[in-house]
PDB file of C-alpha atoms and ligand atoms in Angstrom:
ATOM      1  CA  MET R1386     -13.961 -11.142  24.852  1.00 60.00           C
ATOM      2  CA  SER R1387     -10.612 -12.606  24.150  1.00 75.00           C
ATOM      3  CA  ALA R1388      -7.589 -10.799  23.358  1.00 90.00           C
ATOM      4  CA  LYS R1389      -7.001  -9.571  19.759  1.00 94.00           C
ATOM      5  CA  ILE R1390      -3.843 -11.051  17.681  1.00 96.00           C
ATOM      6  CA  ALA R1391      -2.405  -9.729  14.577  1.00 97.00           C
ATOM      7  CA  VAL R1392      -1.469 -11.813  11.418  1.00 97.00           C
ATOM      8  CA  PHE R1393       0.510 -10.636   8.654  1.00 98.00           C
ATOM      9  CA  ARG R1394       0.711 -11.140   4.931  1.00 98.00           C
ATOM     10  CA  LYS R1395       3.974 -10.165   2.937  1.00 98.00           C
ATOM     11  CA  GLU R1396       3.718  -9.557  -0.687  1.00 98.00           C
ATOM     12  CA  HIS R1397       5.781  -7.668  -3.248  1.00 98.00           C
ATOM     13  CA  PHE R1398       5.196  -5.521  -6.410  1.00 98.00           C
ATOM     14  CA  ASN R1399       7.436  -3.720  -8.760  1.00 98.00           C
ATOM     15  CA  ALA R1400       6.179  -0.333 -10.181  1.00 98.00           C
ATOM     16  CA  ALA R1401       7.436   2.896 -11.697  1.00 97.00           C
ATOM     17  CA  HIS R1402       6.341   6.290 -10.755  1.00 97.00           C
ATOM     18  CA  ARG R1403       7.111   9.967 -10.915  1.00 97.00           C
ATOM     19  CA  LEU R1404       6.646  12.418  -7.866  1.00 97.00           C
ATOM     20  CA  HIS R1405       5.280  15.675  -9.414  1.00 96.00           C
ATOM     21  CA  ASN R1406       2.901  18.699  -8.236  1.00 97.00           C
ATOM     22  CA  PRO R1407       1.278  19.839 -11.514  1.00 95.00           C
ATOM     23  CA  HIS R1408       0.720  23.290  -9.670  1.00 96.00           C
ATOM     24  CA  TRP R1409       4.569  23.860  -9.328  1.00 97.00           C
ATOM     25  CA  ASP R1410       7.018  24.770 -11.697  1.00 97.00           C
ATOM     26  CA  ASP R1411       9.917  22.472 -12.983  1.00 96.00           C
ATOM     27  CA  ALA R1412      12.401  24.145 -10.563  1.00 97.00           C
ATOM     28  CA  THR R1413      10.184  23.710  -7.448  1.00 97.00           C
ATOM     29  CA  ASN R1414       9.291  20.073  -8.408  1.00 97.00           C
ATOM     30  CA  LYS R1415      13.074  19.338  -9.006  1.00 96.00           C
ATOM     31  CA  ALA R1416      13.928  21.028  -5.565  1.00 97.00           C
ATOM     32  CA  ILE R1417      11.132  19.147  -3.591  1.00 97.00           C
ATOM     33  CA  PHE R1418      11.153  15.955  -5.256  1.00 96.00           C
ATOM     34  CA  GLY R1419      14.682  15.480  -6.550  1.00 94.00           C
ATOM     35  CA  LYS R1420      15.402  12.272  -8.635  1.00 91.00           C
ATOM     36  CA  CYS R1421      12.001  11.204  -7.740  1.00 93.00           C
ATOM     37  CA  ASN R1422      10.839  13.903 -10.026  1.00 95.00           C
ATOM     38  CA  ASN R1423      12.766  12.598 -13.343  1.00 93.00           C
ATOM     39  CA  PRO R1424      10.179  13.075 -16.042  1.00 93.00           C
ATOM     40  CA  HIS R1425      11.113   9.538 -17.459  1.00 94.00           C
ATOM     41  CA  TYR R1426       9.995   7.655 -14.246  1.00 95.00           C
ATOM     42  CA  HIS R1427      11.707   5.137 -12.193  1.00 95.00           C
ATOM     43  CA  GLY R1428      10.912   2.019 -10.541  1.00 96.00           C
ATOM     44  CA  HIS R1429      10.767   0.725  -7.018  1.00 97.00           C
ATOM     45  CA  ASN R1430      10.569  -2.760  -5.559  1.00 98.00           C
ATOM     46  CA  TYR R1431       7.498  -2.249  -3.170  1.00 98.00           C
ATOM     47  CA  GLU R1432       7.337  -4.614  -0.210  1.00 98.00           C
ATOM     48  CA  LEU R1433       3.814  -4.703   1.004  1.00 98.00           C
ATOM     49  CA  ILE R1434       2.788  -5.934   4.568  1.00 98.00           C
ATOM     50  CA  VAL R1435      -0.798  -6.271   5.464  1.00 98.00           C
ATOM     51  CA  LYS R1436      -1.551  -6.698   9.168  1.00 98.00           C
ATOM     52  CA  VAL R1437      -5.056  -7.878  10.200  1.00 98.00           C
ATOM     53  CA  ILE R1438      -5.979  -7.758  13.920  1.00 97.00           C
ATOM     54  CA  GLY R1439      -8.898  -9.749  15.473  1.00 97.00           C
ATOM     55  CA  GLU R1440      -9.913 -12.356  17.800  1.00 96.00           C
ATOM     56  CA  ILE R1441      -9.165 -16.260  17.122  1.00 96.00           C
ATOM     57  CA  ASN R1442     -12.157 -17.603  15.808  1.00 95.00           C
ATOM     58  CA  PRO R1443     -12.499 -20.694  18.089  1.00 95.00           C
ATOM     59  CA  GLU R1444     -13.655 -23.233  15.402  1.00 96.00           C
ATOM     60  CA  THR R1445     -10.882 -22.505  12.780  1.00 96.00           C
ATOM     61  CA  GLY R1446      -8.148 -21.155  15.144  1.00 96.00           C
ATOM     62  CA  TYR R1447      -7.610 -18.443  12.679  1.00 97.00           C
ATOM     63  CA  VAL R1448      -8.094 -14.724  12.709  1.00 97.00           C
ATOM     64  CA  MET R1449      -8.305 -14.736   8.992  1.00 97.00           C
ATOM     65  CA  ASP R1450      -7.603 -17.723   6.571  1.00 97.00           C
ATOM     66  CA  MET R1451      -4.442 -16.473   5.102  1.00 97.00           C
ATOM     67  CA  LYS R1452      -4.954 -18.092   1.799  1.00 97.00           C
ATOM     68  CA  VAL R1453      -7.929 -15.937   1.398  1.00 98.00           C
ATOM     69  CA  LEU R1454      -5.944 -12.935   2.567  1.00 98.00           C
ATOM     70  CA  SER R1455      -3.175 -13.831   0.001  1.00 98.00           C
ATOM     71  CA  ASP R1456      -5.913 -14.232  -2.583  1.00 98.00           C
ATOM     72  CA  ILE R1457      -7.495 -10.765  -2.028  1.00 98.00           C
ATOM     73  CA  ILE R1458      -4.185  -8.906  -2.124  1.00 98.00           C
ATOM     74  CA  GLN R1459      -3.221 -10.649  -5.335  1.00 98.00           C
ATOM     75  CA  GLN R1460      -6.687  -9.805  -6.912  1.00 98.00           C
ATOM     76  CA  HIS R1461      -6.986  -6.237  -5.651  1.00 98.00           C
ATOM     77  CA  ILE R1462      -3.300  -4.798  -5.405  1.00 98.00           C
ATOM     78  CA  ILE R1463      -0.882  -6.913  -7.062  1.00 98.00           C
ATOM     79  CA  GLU R1464      -2.776  -7.446 -10.194  1.00 97.00           C
ATOM     80  CA  ARG R1465      -3.541  -3.624 -10.265  1.00 97.00           C
ATOM     81  CA  PHE R1466      -0.094  -2.331  -9.664  1.00 98.00           C
ATOM     82  CA  ASP R1467       2.514  -4.868 -10.285  1.00 98.00           C
ATOM     83  CA  HIS R1468       4.798  -3.917 -13.433  1.00 97.00           C
ATOM     84  CA  ARG R1469       2.758  -0.803 -13.804  1.00 97.00           C
ATOM     85  CA  ASN R1470       3.478   2.823 -14.292  1.00 97.00           C
ATOM     86  CA  LEU R1471       1.302   4.213 -11.395  1.00 97.00           C
ATOM     87  CA  ASN R1472       0.826   7.640 -12.695  1.00 97.00           C
ATOM     88  CA  GLU R1473       0.220   6.506 -16.177  1.00 96.00           C
ATOM     89  CA  ASP R1474      -1.662   3.274 -15.565  1.00 95.00           C
ATOM     90  CA  CYS R1475      -3.561   3.301 -12.478  1.00 95.00           C
ATOM     91  CA  ALA R1476      -6.585   5.610 -12.048  1.00 95.00           C
ATOM     92  CA  ALA R1477      -6.135   6.088  -8.280  1.00 95.00           C
ATOM     93  CA  PHE R1478      -3.068   8.118  -9.012  1.00 97.00           C
ATOM     94  CA  LYS R1479      -4.399  10.026 -12.000  1.00 94.00           C
ATOM     95  CA  ASN R1480      -4.558  13.417  -9.585  1.00 94.00           C
ATOM     96  CA  LEU R1481      -2.738  11.868  -6.814  1.00 97.00           C
ATOM     97  CA  ASN R1482       1.163  12.115  -6.346  1.00 97.00           C
ATOM     98  CA  PRO R1483       2.332   8.457  -5.998  1.00 98.00           C
ATOM     99  CA  THR R1484       4.276   8.674  -2.739  1.00 98.00           C
ATOM    100  CA  ALA R1485       4.765   5.847  -0.505  1.00 98.00           C
ATOM    101  CA  GLU R1486       2.154   7.540   1.856  1.00 98.00           C
ATOM    102  CA  ASN R1487      -0.418   7.828  -0.800  1.00 98.00           C
ATOM    103  CA  ILE R1488      -0.005   4.392  -2.153  1.00 98.00           C
ATOM    104  CA  ALA R1489      -0.309   2.958   1.372  1.00 98.00           C
ATOM    105  CA  VAL R1490      -3.521   4.921   1.745  1.00 98.00           C
ATOM    106  CA  VAL R1491      -5.061   3.715  -1.631  1.00 98.00           C
ATOM    107  CA  ILE R1492      -4.072   0.216  -0.758  1.00 98.00           C
ATOM    108  CA  TYR R1493      -5.576   0.428   2.557  1.00 98.00           C
ATOM    109  CA  ASP R1494      -9.096   1.790   1.098  1.00 98.00           C
ATOM    110  CA  ILE R1495      -9.037  -1.174  -1.324  1.00 98.00           C
ATOM    111  CA  LEU R1496      -8.610  -3.754   1.109  1.00 98.00           C
ATOM    112  CA  ARG R1497     -10.630  -2.190   3.693  1.00 98.00           C
ATOM    113  CA  LYS R1498     -13.602  -3.156   1.378  1.00 98.00           C
ATOM    114  CA  GLU R1499     -12.441  -6.646   0.926  1.00 98.00           C
ATOM    115  CA  ILE R1500     -11.820  -7.708   4.429  1.00 98.00           C
ATOM    116  CA  ASN R1501     -14.319  -8.471   7.425  1.00 97.00           C
ATOM    117  CA  GLN R1502     -15.282  -5.073   9.133  1.00 96.00           C
ATOM    118  CA  ASN R1503     -14.805  -7.188  12.507  1.00 95.00           C
ATOM    119  CA  LEU R1504     -11.134  -7.187  11.870  1.00 97.00           C
ATOM    120  CA  ASP R1505      -8.724  -4.335  11.977  1.00 96.00           C
ATOM    121  CA  LEU R1506      -6.213  -3.472   9.232  1.00 97.00           C
ATOM    122  CA  GLN R1507      -3.002  -1.680   8.878  1.00 97.00           C
ATOM    123  CA  ILE R1508      -0.958  -1.359   6.068  1.00 97.00           C
ATOM    124  CA  ARG R1509       2.840  -1.132   5.808  1.00 98.00           C
ATOM    125  CA  LEU R1510       4.511  -0.345   2.658  1.00 98.00           C
ATOM    126  CA  TYR R1511       8.539  -0.259   2.004  1.00 98.00           C
ATOM    127  CA  GLU R1512       9.578   1.806  -0.842  1.00 97.00           C
ATOM    128  CA  THR R1513      13.197   1.052  -0.181  1.00 95.00           C
ATOM    129  CA  GLU R1514      14.575  -1.038   2.550  1.00 95.00           C
ATOM    130  CA  ARG R1515      14.968   2.078   4.689  1.00 96.00           C
ATOM    131  CA  ASN R1516      12.111   3.905   3.868  1.00 96.00           C
ATOM    132  CA  PHE R1517       8.510   2.840   4.799  1.00 98.00           C
ATOM    133  CA  VAL R1518       5.207   3.927   5.961  1.00 98.00           C
ATOM    134  CA  GLU R1519       2.442   2.739   7.996  1.00 97.00           C
ATOM    135  CA  TYR R1520      -1.308   3.369   7.651  1.00 97.00           C
ATOM    136  CA  PRO R1521      -3.382   4.037   9.523  1.00 96.00           C
ATOM    137  CA  ALA R1522      -0.349   5.317  11.889  1.00 94.00           C
ATOM    138  CA  LEU R1523      -2.613   4.971  15.122  1.00 78.00           C
ATOM    139  CA  SER R1524      -5.659   3.047  16.153  1.00 63.00           C
ATOM    140  CA  GLN R1525      -7.282   2.691  19.550  1.00 55.00           C
ATOM    141  CA  ASN R1526      -7.895  -0.952  18.500  1.00 54.00           C
ATOM    142  CA  PHE R1527      -4.311  -1.850  17.734  1.00 51.00           C
TER     143      PHE R1527
HETATM  144 NI1   NI E1213      10.429   7.089  -6.218  1.00 50.13          NI
END
């Protein structure tokens, strides 16, 4: 078995959200989420990095065809989230607070179904240049 290698595809989407817990009163929501609780929403330029890990296919020299990976991300993530209000427009966040953490898990779950199960997958999502999340956090395969 040859060593595994990681390939990455970087994509971008703009989306609006509001962080809010409907089980809390307004003061608690404001105290916990601050500006991100603004009832009129606010936007982020999300930077998405999809990491795919696997062995190099000896016939293609690829882990995965990056055009195929790019098309999957476009079709299943960018078209779904870009220029949307995540809370209002996206079923995944109807009852799920659209934090960077939750968005990354949702993206992972969508992409996991589209990418060959022999390949490992990890999502990194930048909400700002300085704030970003990674999911899964750790994997014994990486
Ligand atoms: Ni925000």
